[in-house]
Amino acid sequence: MAPPPHPLSQFVLKMHSRCDLACDHCYVYEHADQSWRDRPAVVSDEVLELTAKRVADHARTHRLDTVHVVLHGGEPLLAGRERLRLAARSLHTALSGVCALDLRIHTNGVTLDEEFCDLFAEFDIKVGVSLDGDRAANDLHRRYRNGRSSHAHVLRAIDLLNSPRYRHLFAGLLCTVDLRNDPVTVYDALASLAPPRIDFLLPHATWDEPPARPDDSTSATSYGDWLLRVHDRWTAAGRPMGVRVLDSVLRTLRGASSLTESLGLAPVELAVIETDGALEQADSLKTAYDGAPGTGMDVRANSLDEMAVHPGIVARQLGLDGLCETCRDCPVVRSCGGGLYAHRYRSGSGAGGFMNPSVYCADLKQLITGIRDREATPMPQLTLDDTHLDELATGFGGAEAVELLARHELTVNRELLAAVWHESTHSATGTAAWETLAVLDAEAPESVDAVLAHPYLRPWAQRALRGDGEAGRIAMRGVAELTAAALVRAGREGTVTVPTGSGVLRLPTLGAFVVGDATRAQVTGGADEGFTIRVGDRAHTVGRKSGADPAWWARHRFELPGWAVALEDTDPWRDAHGYPVRARLSPAAAEEWRDHLAAAWEWIRRELPAYAPGLAAGLSIVTPLRESSTGADISSAARDAFGAVGIARPDTPQTLACLLVHEFQHVKLGAVLDLMDLYDPTCEQLFYAPWRPDPRPLEGLLQGTYAHIAVVDYWRARRRTADGTEAREAEVRFARWREQTAEAVGTLLSSGALTPLGARFVTAMGEAVTTRLSAPVSADALTEARATAADHKQHAATQRS
């Protein structure tokens, strides 16, 4: 049976196929594909209503939590207010009760007025506007057909969007880069308009029609250099708004997902609906060749599930496997992702098609490495403001709050690493590695941060600081391993000698290499060819075109939509969860894990969407644990391994979803407790949790209660989605866990050991649980839940006596 299609969640709906400007860099009218000539100018009522139905059917089938639709053109305002109203109403009506709708419009702004804005406010349509900078920059391309400037009309539209009445609709500005414009002048002109976001786009180009460049020896990276100057100006100004391309590079350097399809390895989830109802791939493909975006499908005849399995769509959902060999071997591939798909096109045989590096390859590498090298990590004392603290206390915690926790945990790891170094007896190899690490930290800090954020650095550091006879060897080996991994990630030339232990060379965040009886190995990094591991007289290549050495155990890393996660089955310090870990997974076992994680993540995004952003921002590793002989579910979060959870793979993705959100609650709260005192640490009293027979220290009760907020939400979602006896079981469990969690909150509040901040945090936890208590359940389910809880308490009391 064929696997189900990867769902589409982003749609560009063409409202009008003509435009009132004559921009000479427009891919719709000026590039290879000229299909607009044969399409109706305005989308029909039939196409709008069919599109809304197709999108709703697809969202319902795949249980999407949100659908993103952009009304586009040509110039969509030319469709008129009534046609735009019909589009918005059709989508809202069709998706009501199915999923949330994020509806946007992208316009040149020249005819935007209050009546349009009132319409957009009625349907909560966010508005993005194209503008290339000040008047001189904008007039290079964005003019009327008679040559007249459009700049003043666009500024008038932006002033309207910045008015208090409509500011909430302003989505941001889109600017196409032109090297003839000074980047600082362009940035300043755009920033002066106070947009919530700026989106800088590289002009569409291919290997057949390469981008314009100045005639000098440095032109191979001129677009990357241009954007780096924007980065520097943006950073100097305090980063007052989002800049999509720069934010995406920063996110992908940290291992998170990109914000744009032009960077990163996340699967593309986009479809275009043309004015005649044709279902097409991304508009940017119009720059490749005539007919490139076409699929031969239409909303009248084809479902979006059919569209989702079109070879052109599938090709953009393969991650690393969808890239050419040059890209796969590149050290910045996880940030670059091969660049925009259309920019890889080259006609002819051999290297023809899209299996090429981007025509902007050198520029993207320059941009990514330039940002990486500029992003030295300061070590400030971080705090959570009231908004982030209250958000975390509800049990959720968005991406921004969790990223603050992650930054603090990185600071702790750096301090621990420094302590290990200062407390240890230095060997010659350890000293050489430390000096290399110091250089890398100055020149490639993002790569060092990525390694030092490894969740199992802290268990290693704590063991190295124990001070016994093994501590020194453990410390020097770990310093060398961390340095070698940072060198490889940075793509820098250099060699690090690493003492080995247990027959394995560990490269944290990358994998491990089997060295047998060898006592040391040398790791040599390189900018283009991967890296080399020398054991004795034999050199092993990793990442070269010849393929990986079978002794190299690469970590299993998966790029799921919006979440980059790795299975850790190589690091010896992963044994920190209190349960036996699985040995190295077979390829088949790793693939089973991937399938379960993908399905569990899709379930979380759909059914527990409030938990998804924080989990994606803070959970980077799942460590496979050994399965129980009794079939019981096993999972754990180590107090000192931020960013990781240990799980024995359960039978179903839904159960895996529960274990993920449950254990990540412990991860988040552990980081909060590292940052601030929620209770008196001198409290020695023990407290009973309603779900355990043994008394717990206050932190144990706090951790369990916080984690069970997610358990309550999980069973509430299962109750909503299950059928028959499963729905009945879910209702009983939901009723039981919400009452027992509320009881535990009461125990915490009456403990007398919470700090004022802790009392505020736990009170907010209680308010979150109270909202769950208001959800009705049947009398029979409530009776059964209370009986089960009473039996458990009686059993626990018997055990205690």
Coordinates of C-alpha atoms in Angstrom, one line a residue, residues 528-759:
D528 CA 34.1 21.2 1.1
E529 CA 35.0 17.5 1.4
G530 CA 33.4 16.5 4.7
F531 CA 35.9 15.2 7.2
T532 CA 38.4 12.5 7.8
I533 CA 38.9 10.2 10.8
R534 CA 42.4 8.6 11.1
V535 CA 42.7 5.5 13.3
G536 CA 46.3 4.2 13.3
D537 CA 47.5 4.1 9.7
R538 CA 44.1 4.1 8.1
A539 CA 42.1 7.2 7.1
H540 CA 38.3 6.9 6.9
T541 CA 36.3 9.4 5.0
V542 CA 32.9 10.7 6.1
G543 CA 30.7 12.9 3.9
R544 CA 32.8 12.6 0.8
K545 CA 31.4 11.8 -2.6
S546 CA 32.6 8.2 -2.2
G547 CA 30.1 7.7 0.6
A548 CA 30.2 7.2 4.4
D549 CA 32.5 4.6 6.0
P550 CA 30.5 1.7 7.4
A551 CA 32.2 2.2 10.8
W552 CA 30.6 5.7 10.9
W553 CA 27.4 5.8 12.9
A554 CA 25.6 8.9 11.8
R555 CA 23.0 10.2 14.1
H556 CA 19.5 9.7 12.7
R557 CA 18.2 13.2 12.1
F558 CA 14.7 13.9 10.7
E559 CA 13.3 17.1 9.2
L560 CA 9.6 17.0 9.9
P561 CA 7.3 19.9 9.0
G562 CA 8.3 22.6 11.5
W563 CA 10.4 20.3 13.7
A564 CA 14.0 19.0 13.4
V565 CA 14.6 16.1 15.7
A566 CA 17.3 13.4 16.0
L567 CA 17.3 9.9 17.5
E568 CA 20.3 9.7 19.8
D569 CA 21.7 6.1 19.8
T570 CA 25.4 6.8 19.8
D571 CA 26.3 9.0 22.7
P572 CA 27.4 7.0 25.8
W573 CA 26.2 9.8 28.1
R574 CA 22.7 9.4 26.9
D575 CA 22.2 6.8 29.7
A576 CA 20.9 9.5 32.0
H577 CA 17.2 8.8 32.0
G578 CA 17.0 6.1 34.6
Y579 CA 16.1 3.3 32.1
P580 CA 18.3 1.1 29.9
V581 CA 18.9 2.6 26.5
R582 CA 18.7 0.8 23.2
A583 CA 21.9 -0.1 21.4
R584 CA 22.6 1.3 17.9
L585 CA 19.4 1.1 15.8
S586 CA 19.2 -0.8 12.6
P587 CA 18.2 1.3 9.5
A588 CA 14.8 -0.4 9.6
A589 CA 14.3 0.4 13.3
A590 CA 15.3 4.0 12.7
E591 CA 12.8 4.2 9.8
E592 CA 10.0 2.8 12.0
W593 CA 10.9 5.5 14.6
R594 CA 10.8 8.2 11.9
D595 CA 7.3 7.1 10.8
H596 CA 6.0 7.1 14.4
L597 CA 7.6 10.5 15.1
A598 CA 6.2 12.0 11.9
A599 CA 2.7 10.7 12.7
A600 CA 2.9 11.7 16.4
W601 CA 4.1 15.2 15.5
E602 CA 1.3 15.5 12.9
W603 CA -1.2 14.5 15.7
I604 CA 0.3 17.0 18.1
R605 CA 0.1 19.8 15.6
R606 CA -3.4 19.0 14.8
E607 CA -4.9 18.0 18.2
L608 CA -2.6 19.7 20.7
P609 CA -1.5 22.8 18.7
A610 CA -0.7 24.9 21.8
Y611 CA 2.1 22.5 22.7
A612 CA 3.7 22.3 19.3
P613 CA 5.6 25.6 19.0
G614 CA 7.4 25.1 22.3
L615 CA 8.2 21.5 21.6
A616 CA 9.6 22.3 18.2
A617 CA 11.8 25.0 19.7
G618 CA 13.1 23.0 22.6
L619 CA 13.1 19.3 22.0
S620 CA 15.9 18.3 19.6
I621 CA 16.6 14.7 20.7
V622 CA 14.6 11.5 21.4
T623 CA 16.8 8.8 22.9
P624 CA 15.4 5.3 22.3
L625 CA 15.0 3.3 25.5
R626 CA 14.8 -0.5 25.8
E627 CA 11.2 -1.8 25.7
S628 CA 9.6 -3.2 28.9
S629 CA 9.2 -7.0 29.1
T630 CA 5.7 -6.4 30.4
G631 CA 4.7 -4.1 27.5
A632 CA 4.3 -1.1 29.7
D633 CA 5.0 2.3 28.2
I634 CA 8.4 3.7 29.3
S635 CA 9.5 7.3 29.0
S636 CA 11.7 9.7 31.0
A637 CA 13.2 13.2 31.0
A638 CA 16.6 13.6 32.7
R639 CA 16.7 16.7 35.0
D640 CA 20.1 17.6 33.6
A641 CA 19.6 17.0 29.8
F642 CA 17.6 19.9 28.5
G643 CA 16.4 19.3 24.9
A644 CA 16.2 15.5 25.2
V645 CA 13.7 12.8 26.3
G646 CA 14.0 9.1 26.5
I647 CA 11.2 6.9 25.2
A648 CA 10.7 3.2 24.4
R649 CA 8.8 3.3 21.1
P650 CA 5.2 2.5 21.9
D651 CA 2.7 0.7 19.7
T652 CA 0.9 3.7 18.3
P653 CA 1.8 7.2 17.3
Q654 CA -0.9 8.6 19.5
T655 CA 0.7 7.1 22.6
L656 CA 4.1 8.5 21.4
A657 CA 2.4 11.9 21.1
C658 CA 1.3 11.6 24.7
L659 CA 4.8 10.6 25.9
L660 CA 6.4 13.4 24.0
V661 CA 4.3 16.2 25.4
H662 CA 4.3 14.7 28.9
E663 CA 8.1 14.3 29.1
F664 CA 8.7 17.7 27.5
Q665 CA 6.8 19.3 30.3
H666 CA 9.6 18.0 32.6
V667 CA 12.2 19.4 30.3
K668 CA 10.6 22.9 30.3
L669 CA 10.0 23.0 34.0
G670 CA 13.6 21.8 34.8
A671 CA 14.9 24.8 32.8
V672 CA 12.5 27.1 34.6
L673 CA 13.8 25.8 37.9
D674 CA 17.4 26.4 36.7
L675 CA 16.5 30.0 36.1
M676 CA 14.4 30.9 39.1
D677 CA 13.4 29.6 42.6
L678 CA 9.8 28.4 42.7
Y679 CA 10.1 26.8 46.2
D680 CA 12.3 26.8 49.3
P681 CA 15.2 24.4 48.6
T682 CA 15.6 23.7 52.3
C683 CA 12.1 22.1 52.5
E684 CA 12.6 18.4 53.4
Q685 CA 8.9 17.5 53.8
L686 CA 7.6 14.8 51.5
F687 CA 4.2 15.0 49.7
Y688 CA 1.9 12.4 48.2
A689 CA 0.8 12.7 44.6
P690 CA -2.6 11.2 43.8
W691 CA -1.1 9.0 41.2
R692 CA 1.9 7.6 43.1
P693 CA 2.2 5.3 46.2
D694 CA 5.5 6.8 47.4
P695 CA 5.9 10.3 49.0
R696 CA 7.8 12.8 46.9
P697 CA 10.0 15.8 47.6
L698 CA 8.3 19.1 46.7
E699 CA 10.1 19.4 43.3
G700 CA 9.0 15.8 42.4
L701 CA 5.3 16.7 43.1
L702 CA 5.7 20.0 41.2
Q703 CA 7.3 18.2 38.2
G704 CA 4.6 15.5 38.2
T705 CA 1.7 18.0 38.4
Y706 CA 3.1 20.2 35.7
A707 CA 3.6 17.1 33.4
H708 CA 0.0 15.9 34.1
I709 CA -1.4 19.2 32.7
A710 CA -0.3 17.8 29.3
V711 CA -1.7 14.4 30.1
V712 CA -5.1 15.9 30.8
D713 CA -5.0 17.8 27.5
Y714 CA -3.9 14.6 25.7
W715 CA -6.9 12.6 27.0
R716 CA -9.2 15.5 26.3
A717 CA -8.0 15.4 22.7
R718 CA -8.2 11.6 22.5
R719 CA -11.8 11.8 23.8
R720 CA -12.6 14.3 21.0
T721 CA -11.0 12.1 18.2
A722 CA -11.6 8.5 19.3
D723 CA -14.6 6.3 18.6
G724 CA -16.5 3.7 20.5
T725 CA -14.8 2.0 23.5
E726 CA -11.6 4.1 22.9
A727 CA -13.7 7.3 23.3
R728 CA -15.2 5.9 26.5
E729 CA -11.7 5.1 27.9
A730 CA -10.4 8.5 26.9
E731 CA -13.4 10.2 28.7
V732 CA -12.7 8.3 31.9
R733 CA -9.0 9.0 31.8
F734 CA -9.6 12.6 31.1
A735 CA -12.0 12.9 34.0
R736 CA -9.6 11.1 36.4
W737 CA -6.4 13.0 35.5
R738 CA -8.0 16.4 35.6
E739 CA -9.4 15.8 39.1
Q740 CA -6.1 14.3 40.4
T741 CA -4.1 17.1 38.8
A742 CA -6.3 19.7 40.5
E743 CA -5.8 17.9 43.8
A744 CA -2.1 18.0 43.4
V745 CA -2.2 21.7 42.6
G746 CA -4.0 22.2 45.9
T747 CA -1.3 20.2 47.8
L748 CA 1.4 22.4 46.3
L749 CA -0.4 25.6 47.2
S750 CA -0.9 24.4 50.8
S751 CA 2.6 23.2 51.2
G752 CA 3.9 26.5 52.7
A753 CA 7.2 26.0 50.8
L754 CA 6.5 27.9 47.6
T755 CA 8.3 31.2 47.0
P756 CA 6.0 34.2 46.0
L757 CA 7.1 33.5 42.4
G758 CA 6.3 29.8 42.9
A759 CA 2.9 30.5 44.3

